Amino acid sequence: MVRSEGVCKSFGRLDVLKGIDLEVMPGEVMCVIGPSGSGKSTFLRCINHLEKINAGRLWVNGHLVGYRERGGKLHELRESEVAAQRRDIGMVFQRFNLFPHMTALENVMEAPVQVRRIPRAKAREAAVALLERVGLADKARSYPSQLSGGQQQRVAIARALAMEPALMLFDEPTSALDPELVGEVLEVMKQLAVDGMTMIVVTHEMGFAREVGDSLVFMDGGVVVEKGTPREVLANPQHRRTQDFLSKVL
Ligand code: ADP
Ligand code: MG
């Protein structure tokens, strides 16, 4: 579903990603951990076309991200083609970014109606089902300001799912939540994983990584230091940098 080969990204003279090699298989849940500033968010943003990579190759769902390869040369995609590629990907951020003037239901319906041109009645039906799936059937008519952080984040997940993505990216989705609200969001994510969604999850929730993750990646300084099953990496980290990081967070 995702293949990253030697992906590099710099901002000016700051090299943030220094050759990321990773693969995510369909249905896999890959958790990513690492210190602040190690390039985790930047990597997700590259996958989701929010940043352009400077070197390497990145594929999502069989498509080269942002480019077409012809005769050994890369050609940039047109904006409409980029938009089509992005539709395969749902992203959930630390901050929920819901539209404040729309109800939960309207938030979930918005992209299917505006972007996919799905008739409102059909989009509404799908949105109701999605809100049910994240446990918020009774909050369809509530505005974001009337919802807790955990509820808002679950609406954000439903909204991302409304575009029927092949891949879901989560960037520290519970970091901004009060501790007692973390569990309900992780539970929704876990159910999504059980249902077979391919997911990349940047998180500090080691319990989630251990229980739900198929693989665990430790990033530091713009490189993948270590990758393995969560059990392997957490119980028996091979690299000094991973050991140091885990000793601080576990
Ligand atoms: P993480 O998510 O692991 O904390 P980030 O990917 O957010 O790390 O950031 C990695 C580094 O890239 C940081 O030093 C950050 O300041 C820098 N960075 C991220 N985005 C930009 C940007 N748009 N312009 C300049 N520097 C950036
Ligand atoms: Mg980040």
mmCIF file of C-alpha atoms and ligand atoms in Angstrom:
data_model
loop_
_atom_site.group_PDB
_atom_site.id
_atom_site.type_symbol
_atom_site.label_atom_id
_atom_site.label_comp_id
_atom_site.label_asym_id
_atom_site.label_seq_id
_atom_site.Cartn_x
_atom_site.Cartn_y
_atom_site.Cartn_z
ATOM 1 C CA MET A 1 0.000 0.000 0.000
ATOM 2 C CA VAL A 2 2.910 2.325 0.753
ATOM 3 C CA ARG A 3 6.466 2.015 -0.429
ATOM 4 C CA SER A 4 9.123 4.542 0.414
ATOM 5 C CA GLU A 5 12.549 4.234 -1.174
ATOM 6 C CA GLY A 6 15.287 6.614 -0.124
ATOM 7 C CA VAL A 7 12.835 9.422 0.542
ATOM 8 C CA CYS A 8 14.566 12.692 1.404
ATOM 9 C CA LYS A 9 13.022 15.983 2.389
ATOM 10 C CA SER A 10 14.735 19.176 3.369
ATOM 11 C CA PHE A 11 13.536 22.653 4.238
ATOM 12 C CA GLY A 12 16.204 25.001 2.987
ATOM 13 C CA ARG A 13 19.420 23.691 4.487
ATOM 14 C CA LEU A 14 17.651 21.607 7.108
ATOM 15 C CA ASP A 15 17.635 17.924 6.112
ATOM 16 C CA VAL A 16 14.564 16.493 7.805
ATOM 17 C CA LEU A 17 14.182 13.115 6.070
ATOM 18 C CA LYS A 18 17.465 11.488 5.117
ATOM 19 C CA GLY A 19 16.522 8.445 3.096
ATOM 20 C CA ILE A 20 13.443 6.699 4.431
ATOM 21 C CA ASP A 21 12.981 3.094 3.305
ATOM 22 C CA LEU A 22 9.691 1.595 4.443
ATOM 23 C CA GLU A 23 6.918 -0.637 3.215
ATOM 24 C CA VAL A 24 3.361 -0.936 4.463
ATOM 25 C CA MET A 25 1.351 -3.901 3.236
ATOM 26 C CA PRO A 26 -2.417 -3.757 2.660
ATOM 27 C CA GLY A 27 -4.222 -4.202 5.962
ATOM 28 C CA GLU A 28 -1.084 -3.498 7.974
ATOM 29 C CA VAL A 29 -1.039 -1.128 10.924
ATOM 30 C CA MET A 30 2.360 0.512 11.182
ATOM 31 C CA CYS A 31 3.033 2.575 14.280
ATOM 32 C CA VAL A 32 5.764 5.202 14.237
ATOM 33 C CA ILE A 33 7.491 6.499 17.333
ATOM 34 C CA GLY A 34 10.433 8.806 17.844
ATOM 35 C CA PRO A 35 11.514 12.010 19.530
ATOM 36 C CA SER A 36 10.040 15.371 18.645
ATOM 37 C CA GLY A 37 11.614 16.794 15.499
ATOM 38 C CA SER A 38 12.664 13.413 14.097
ATOM 39 C CA GLY A 39 10.589 13.882 10.935
ATOM 40 C CA LYS A 40 7.517 11.758 11.689
ATOM 41 C CA SER A 41 4.958 14.383 10.704
ATOM 42 C CA THR A 42 6.978 15.386 7.666
ATOM 43 C CA PHE A 43 6.985 11.797 6.457
ATOM 44 C CA LEU A 44 3.189 11.551 6.783
ATOM 45 C CA ARG A 45 2.836 14.904 5.034
ATOM 46 C CA CYS A 46 4.948 13.659 2.135
ATOM 47 C CA ILE A 47 2.707 10.610 1.776
ATOM 48 C CA ASN A 48 -0.345 12.879 1.751
ATOM 49 C CA HIS A 49 1.034 15.350 -0.827
ATOM 50 C CA LEU A 50 1.326 18.135 1.733
ATOM 51 C CA GLU A 51 5.095 18.233 1.178
ATOM 52 C CA LYS A 52 7.113 17.455 -1.923
ATOM 53 C CA ILE A 53 10.015 15.073 -1.527
ATOM 54 C CA ASN A 54 13.465 16.125 -2.759
ATOM 55 C CA ALA A 55 14.813 12.683 -3.554
ATOM 56 C CA GLY A 56 13.791 9.049 -3.581
ATOM 57 C CA ARG A 57 10.536 7.466 -4.595
ATOM 58 C CA LEU A 58 7.212 7.176 -2.812
ATOM 59 C CA TRP A 59 4.303 5.008 -3.924
ATOM 60 C CA VAL A 60 0.807 4.861 -2.460
ATOM 61 C CA ASN A 61 -1.687 2.281 -3.605
ATOM 62 C CA GLY A 62 0.447 1.533 -6.659
ATOM 63 C CA HIS A 63 0.797 5.177 -7.720
ATOM 64 C CA LEU A 64 4.006 7.179 -7.656
ATOM 65 C CA VAL A 65 3.156 10.118 -5.385
ATOM 66 C CA GLY A 66 2.989 13.383 -7.334
ATOM 67 C CA TYR A 67 4.750 12.124 -10.439
ATOM 68 C CA ARG A 68 4.448 9.966 -13.499
ATOM 69 C CA GLU A 69 7.433 8.030 -14.725
ATOM 70 C CA ARG A 70 7.903 7.939 -18.465
ATOM 71 C CA GLY A 71 11.023 6.838 -20.295
ATOM 72 C CA GLY A 72 12.997 6.871 -17.062
ATOM 73 C CA LYS A 73 12.041 10.501 -16.416
ATOM 74 C CA LEU A 74 9.709 11.916 -13.792
ATOM 75 C CA HIS A 75 6.953 14.276 -14.836
ATOM 76 C CA GLU A 76 4.955 16.235 -12.283
ATOM 77 C CA LEU A 77 1.266 15.389 -12.147
ATOM 78 C CA ARG A 78 -1.391 17.968 -12.879
ATOM 79 C CA GLU A 79 -3.321 19.368 -9.941
ATOM 80 C CA SER A 80 -6.398 17.304 -10.803
ATOM 81 C CA GLU A 81 -4.291 14.147 -10.873
ATOM 82 C CA VAL A 82 -2.774 14.983 -7.485
ATOM 83 C CA ALA A 83 -6.277 15.544 -6.113
ATOM 84 C CA ALA A 84 -7.319 12.135 -7.421
ATOM 85 C CA GLN A 85 -4.330 10.497 -5.713
ATOM 86 C CA ARG A 86 -5.047 12.277 -2.435
ATOM 87 C CA ARG A 87 -8.548 10.841 -2.367
ATOM 88 C CA ASP A 88 -7.022 7.460 -1.546
ATOM 89 C CA ILE A 89 -5.671 8.839 1.709
ATOM 90 C CA GLY A 90 -7.412 9.939 4.890
ATOM 91 C CA MET A 91 -5.536 11.907 7.491
ATOM 92 C CA VAL A 92 -6.292 12.677 11.100
ATOM 93 C CA PHE A 93 -4.254 15.322 12.891
ATOM 94 C CA GLN A 94 -3.482 16.071 16.489
ATOM 95 C CA ARG A 95 -5.878 19.022 16.268
ATOM 96 C CA PHE A 96 -9.265 17.950 15.015
ATOM 97 C CA ASN A 97 -9.753 20.758 12.469
ATOM 98 C CA LEU A 98 -13.505 20.282 12.178
ATOM 99 C CA PHE A 99 -15.503 22.994 10.435
ATOM 100 C CA PRO A 100 -16.865 24.922 13.456
ATOM 101 C CA HIS A 101 -20.005 26.197 11.720
ATOM 102 C CA MET A 102 -21.143 22.727 10.658
ATOM 103 C CA THR A 103 -22.742 19.951 12.700
ATOM 104 C CA ALA A 104 -20.972 16.611 13.125
ATOM 105 C CA LEU A 105 -23.137 15.190 10.344
ATOM 106 C CA GLU A 106 -22.417 18.086 7.994
ATOM 107 C CA ASN A 107 -18.698 17.785 8.682
ATOM 108 C CA VAL A 108 -18.762 14.145 7.644
ATOM 109 C CA MET A 109 -20.926 14.831 4.571
ATOM 110 C CA GLU A 110 -18.945 17.799 3.306
ATOM 111 C CA ALA A 111 -16.188 16.164 1.268
ATOM 112 C CA PRO A 112 -18.320 13.425 -0.298
ATOM 113 C CA VAL A 113 -20.813 16.056 -1.479
ATOM 114 C CA GLN A 114 -18.328 18.763 -2.514
ATOM 115 C CA VAL A 115 -15.449 16.664 -3.789
ATOM 116 C CA ARG A 116 -16.960 13.369 -4.859
ATOM 117 C CA ARG A 117 -20.250 14.912 -5.993
ATOM 118 C CA ILE A 118 -22.297 12.305 -4.185
ATOM 119 C CA PRO A 119 -26.000 13.221 -3.896
ATOM 120 C CA ARG A 120 -26.806 14.751 -0.494
ATOM 121 C CA ALA A 121 -29.300 12.071 0.532
ATOM 122 C CA LYS A 122 -26.830 9.310 -0.146
ATOM 123 C CA ALA A 123 -23.990 11.175 1.543
ATOM 124 C CA ARG A 124 -26.193 11.759 4.576
ATOM 125 C CA GLU A 125 -27.023 8.078 4.830
ATOM 126 C CA ALA A 126 -23.330 7.174 4.664
ATOM 127 C CA ALA A 127 -22.445 9.869 7.207
ATOM 128 C CA VAL A 128 -25.056 8.591 9.668
ATOM 129 C CA ALA A 129 -23.583 5.099 9.357
ATOM 130 C CA LEU A 130 -20.062 6.457 9.905
ATOM 131 C CA LEU A 131 -21.072 8.417 13.004
ATOM 132 C CA GLU A 132 -22.640 5.233 14.297
ATOM 133 C CA ARG A 133 -19.408 3.398 13.605
ATOM 134 C CA VAL A 134 -17.445 5.845 15.774
ATOM 135 C CA GLY A 135 -20.105 5.710 18.487
ATOM 136 C CA LEU A 136 -21.614 9.137 17.868
ATOM 137 C CA ALA A 137 -25.002 8.414 16.315
ATOM 138 C CA ASP A 138 -26.625 10.617 18.963
ATOM 139 C CA LYS A 139 -24.325 13.586 18.250
ATOM 140 C CA ALA A 140 -25.090 14.026 14.549
ATOM 141 C CA ARG A 141 -26.710 17.412 15.114
ATOM 142 C CA SER A 142 -24.122 18.736 17.555
ATOM 143 C CA TYR A 143 -21.622 21.412 16.620
ATOM 144 C CA PRO A 144 -17.914 20.856 17.364
ATOM 145 C CA SER A 145 -18.053 23.357 20.250
ATOM 146 C CA GLN A 146 -20.704 21.160 21.874
ATOM 147 C CA LEU A 147 -18.495 18.061 21.719
ATOM 148 C CA SER A 148 -15.627 16.886 23.897
ATOM 149 C CA GLY A 149 -12.156 16.615 22.385
ATOM 150 C CA GLY A 150 -12.514 12.852 22.125
ATOM 151 C CA GLN A 151 -15.865 13.166 20.383
ATOM 152 C CA GLN A 152 -14.469 15.779 17.987
ATOM 153 C CA GLN A 153 -11.571 13.522 17.134
ATOM 154 C CA ARG A 154 -13.984 10.648 16.448
ATOM 155 C CA VAL A 155 -15.952 12.923 14.114
ATOM 156 C CA ALA A 156 -12.644 13.765 12.405
ATOM 157 C CA ILE A 157 -12.018 10.046 11.906
ATOM 158 C CA ALA A 158 -15.526 9.574 10.490
ATOM 159 C CA ARG A 159 -14.961 12.531 8.195
ATOM 160 C CA ALA A 160 -11.738 11.020 6.856
ATOM 161 C CA LEU A 161 -13.448 7.657 6.361
ATOM 162 C CA ALA A 162 -16.250 9.291 4.384
ATOM 163 C CA MET A 163 -13.934 9.554 1.395
ATOM 164 C CA GLU A 164 -13.449 5.780 1.523
ATOM 165 C CA PRO A 165 -9.674 5.988 1.688
ATOM 166 C CA ALA A 166 -7.402 3.029 1.029
ATOM 167 C CA LEU A 167 -4.969 4.320 3.629
ATOM 168 C CA MET A 168 -5.404 6.228 6.872
ATOM 169 C CA LEU A 169 -2.682 8.390 8.377
ATOM 170 C CA PHE A 170 -2.856 9.406 12.031
ATOM 171 C CA ASP A 171 -0.494 12.054 13.371
ATOM 172 C CA GLU A 172 -0.537 11.854 17.169
ATOM 173 C CA PRO A 173 -4.339 11.725 17.185
ATOM 174 C CA THR A 174 -4.631 11.559 20.967
ATOM 175 C CA SER A 175 -1.837 13.919 22.021
ATOM 176 C CA ALA A 176 -4.106 16.927 22.429
ATOM 177 C CA LEU A 177 -6.727 15.058 24.442
ATOM 178 C CA ASP A 178 -7.328 14.980 28.162
ATOM 179 C CA PRO A 179 -6.151 11.594 29.432
ATOM 180 C CA GLU A 180 -9.628 10.276 30.161
ATOM 181 C CA LEU A 181 -10.661 10.844 26.514
ATOM 182 C CA VAL A 182 -7.734 9.021 24.908
ATOM 183 C CA GLY A 183 -9.243 5.553 25.272
ATOM 184 C CA GLU A 184 -12.409 6.187 23.261
ATOM 185 C CA VAL A 185 -10.394 7.427 20.283
ATOM 186 C CA LEU A 186 -7.924 4.540 20.447
ATOM 187 C CA GLU A 187 -10.874 2.142 20.631
ATOM 188 C CA VAL A 188 -12.286 3.521 17.360
ATOM 189 C CA MET A 189 -8.856 3.232 15.741
ATOM 190 C CA LYS A 190 -8.496 -0.320 16.988
ATOM 191 C CA GLN A 191 -11.853 -1.258 15.486
ATOM 192 C CA LEU A 192 -10.774 0.288 12.204
ATOM 193 C CA ALA A 193 -7.647 -1.854 12.263
ATOM 194 C CA VAL A 194 -9.687 -4.981 13.014
ATOM 195 C CA ASP A 195 -11.882 -4.118 10.025
ATOM 196 C CA GLY A 196 -8.779 -4.299 7.827
ATOM 197 C CA MET A 197 -7.856 -0.655 7.228
ATOM 198 C CA THR A 198 -4.248 0.045 6.288
ATOM 199 C CA MET A 199 -2.948 2.577 8.781
ATOM 200 C CA ILE A 200 0.177 4.510 9.650
ATOM 201 C CA VAL A 201 -0.083 5.824 13.180
ATOM 202 C CA VAL A 202 2.378 8.254 14.740
ATOM 203 C CA THR A 203 1.737 7.843 18.436
ATOM 204 C CA HIS A 204 3.207 7.843 21.896
ATOM 205 C CA GLU A 205 0.604 5.329 23.042
ATOM 206 C CA MET A 206 2.838 2.304 23.492
ATOM 207 C CA GLY A 207 -0.073 0.168 24.670
ATOM 208 C CA PHE A 208 -1.861 0.802 21.382
ATOM 209 C CA ALA A 209 1.310 0.129 19.399
ATOM 210 C CA ARG A 210 1.850 -3.142 21.207
ATOM 211 C CA GLU A 211 -1.731 -4.333 20.953
ATOM 212 C CA VAL A 212 -2.834 -3.073 17.540
ATOM 213 C CA GLY A 213 0.362 -2.466 15.564
ATOM 214 C CA ASP A 214 1.637 -5.074 13.130
ATOM 215 C CA SER A 215 4.916 -3.232 12.903
ATOM 216 C CA LEU A 216 6.684 -0.557 14.883
ATOM 217 C CA VAL A 217 9.141 1.935 13.476
ATOM 218 C CA PHE A 218 11.495 4.040 15.548
ATOM 219 C CA MET A 219 12.594 7.223 13.781
ATOM 220 C CA ASP A 220 15.304 9.577 14.939
ATOM 221 C CA GLY A 221 17.097 12.386 13.156
ATOM 222 C CA GLY A 222 15.311 11.796 9.857
ATOM 223 C CA VAL A 223 16.146 8.119 9.523
ATOM 224 C CA VAL A 224 14.457 4.841 10.392
ATOM 225 C CA VAL A 225 16.652 3.574 13.191
ATOM 226 C CA GLU A 226 14.742 0.394 13.804
ATOM 227 C CA LYS A 227 11.726 -1.510 12.523
ATOM 228 C CA GLY A 228 10.178 -4.740 13.694
ATOM 229 C CA THR A 229 7.145 -6.195 15.346
ATOM 230 C CA PRO A 230 6.065 -4.081 18.318
ATOM 231 C CA ARG A 231 6.997 -6.958 20.607
ATOM 232 C CA GLU A 232 10.530 -7.122 19.201
ATOM 233 C CA VAL A 233 11.177 -3.410 19.226
ATOM 234 C CA LEU A 234 9.664 -2.694 22.634
ATOM 235 C CA ALA A 235 11.004 -5.726 24.469
ATOM 236 C CA ASN A 236 14.338 -6.050 22.758
ATOM 237 C CA PRO A 237 15.434 -2.850 21.018
ATOM 238 C CA GLN A 238 18.612 -3.396 19.035
ATOM 239 C CA HIS A 239 19.906 0.138 18.845
ATOM 240 C CA ARG A 240 21.191 2.393 21.546
ATOM 241 C CA ARG A 241 19.056 5.307 20.372
ATOM 242 C CA THR A 242 15.889 3.184 20.545
ATOM 243 C CA GLN A 243 16.828 1.960 24.035
ATOM 244 C CA ASP A 244 17.389 5.521 25.231
ATOM 245 C CA PHE A 245 14.087 6.732 23.792
ATOM 246 C CA LEU A 246 12.089 3.823 25.199
ATOM 247 C CA SER A 247 13.653 4.218 28.631
ATOM 248 C CA LYS A 248 12.212 7.724 28.687
ATOM 249 C CA VAL A 249 8.680 6.933 27.496
ATOM 250 C CA LEU A 250 7.929 3.480 28.891
HETATM 251 P P1 ADP B 1 8.123 15.248 14.334
HETATM 252 O O1 ADP B 1 6.753 15.108 13.778
HETATM 253 O O2 ADP B 1 8.871 13.948 14.401
HETATM 254 O O3 ADP B 1 8.149 15.947 15.654
HETATM 255 P P2 ADP B 1 8.494 17.092 12.135
HETATM 256 O O4 ADP B 1 8.379 16.270 10.909
HETATM 257 O O5 ADP B 1 7.324 17.899 12.526
HETATM 258 O O6 ADP B 1 8.980 16.160 13.345
HETATM 259 O O7 ADP B 1 9.710 18.086 12.016
HETATM 260 C C1 ADP B 1 11.015 17.666 11.706
HETATM 261 C C2 ADP B 1 11.911 18.891 11.541
HETATM 262 O O8 ADP B 1 11.518 19.595 10.381
HETATM 263 C C3 ADP B 1 11.829 19.881 12.681
HETATM 264 O O9 ADP B 1 13.122 20.369 12.915
HETATM 265 C C4 ADP B 1 10.924 20.955 12.146
HETATM 266 O O10 ADP B 1 11.221 22.190 12.728
HETATM 267 C C5 ADP B 1 11.261 20.955 10.680
HETATM 268 N N1 ADP B 1 10.143 21.400 9.820
HETATM 269 C C6 ADP B 1 8.956 20.786 9.664
HETATM 270 N N2 ADP B 1 8.173 21.448 8.797
HETATM 271 C C7 ADP B 1 8.890 22.513 8.373
HETATM 272 C C8 ADP B 1 8.642 23.591 7.447
HETATM 273 N N3 ADP B 1 7.482 23.678 6.765
HETATM 274 N N4 ADP B 1 9.618 24.493 7.270
HETATM 275 C C9 ADP B 1 10.792 24.401 7.917
HETATM 276 N N5 ADP B 1 11.090 23.423 8.807
HETATM 277 C C10 ADP B 1 10.162 22.481 9.025
HETATM 278 MG MG MG B 2 4.890 15.583 14.587
#
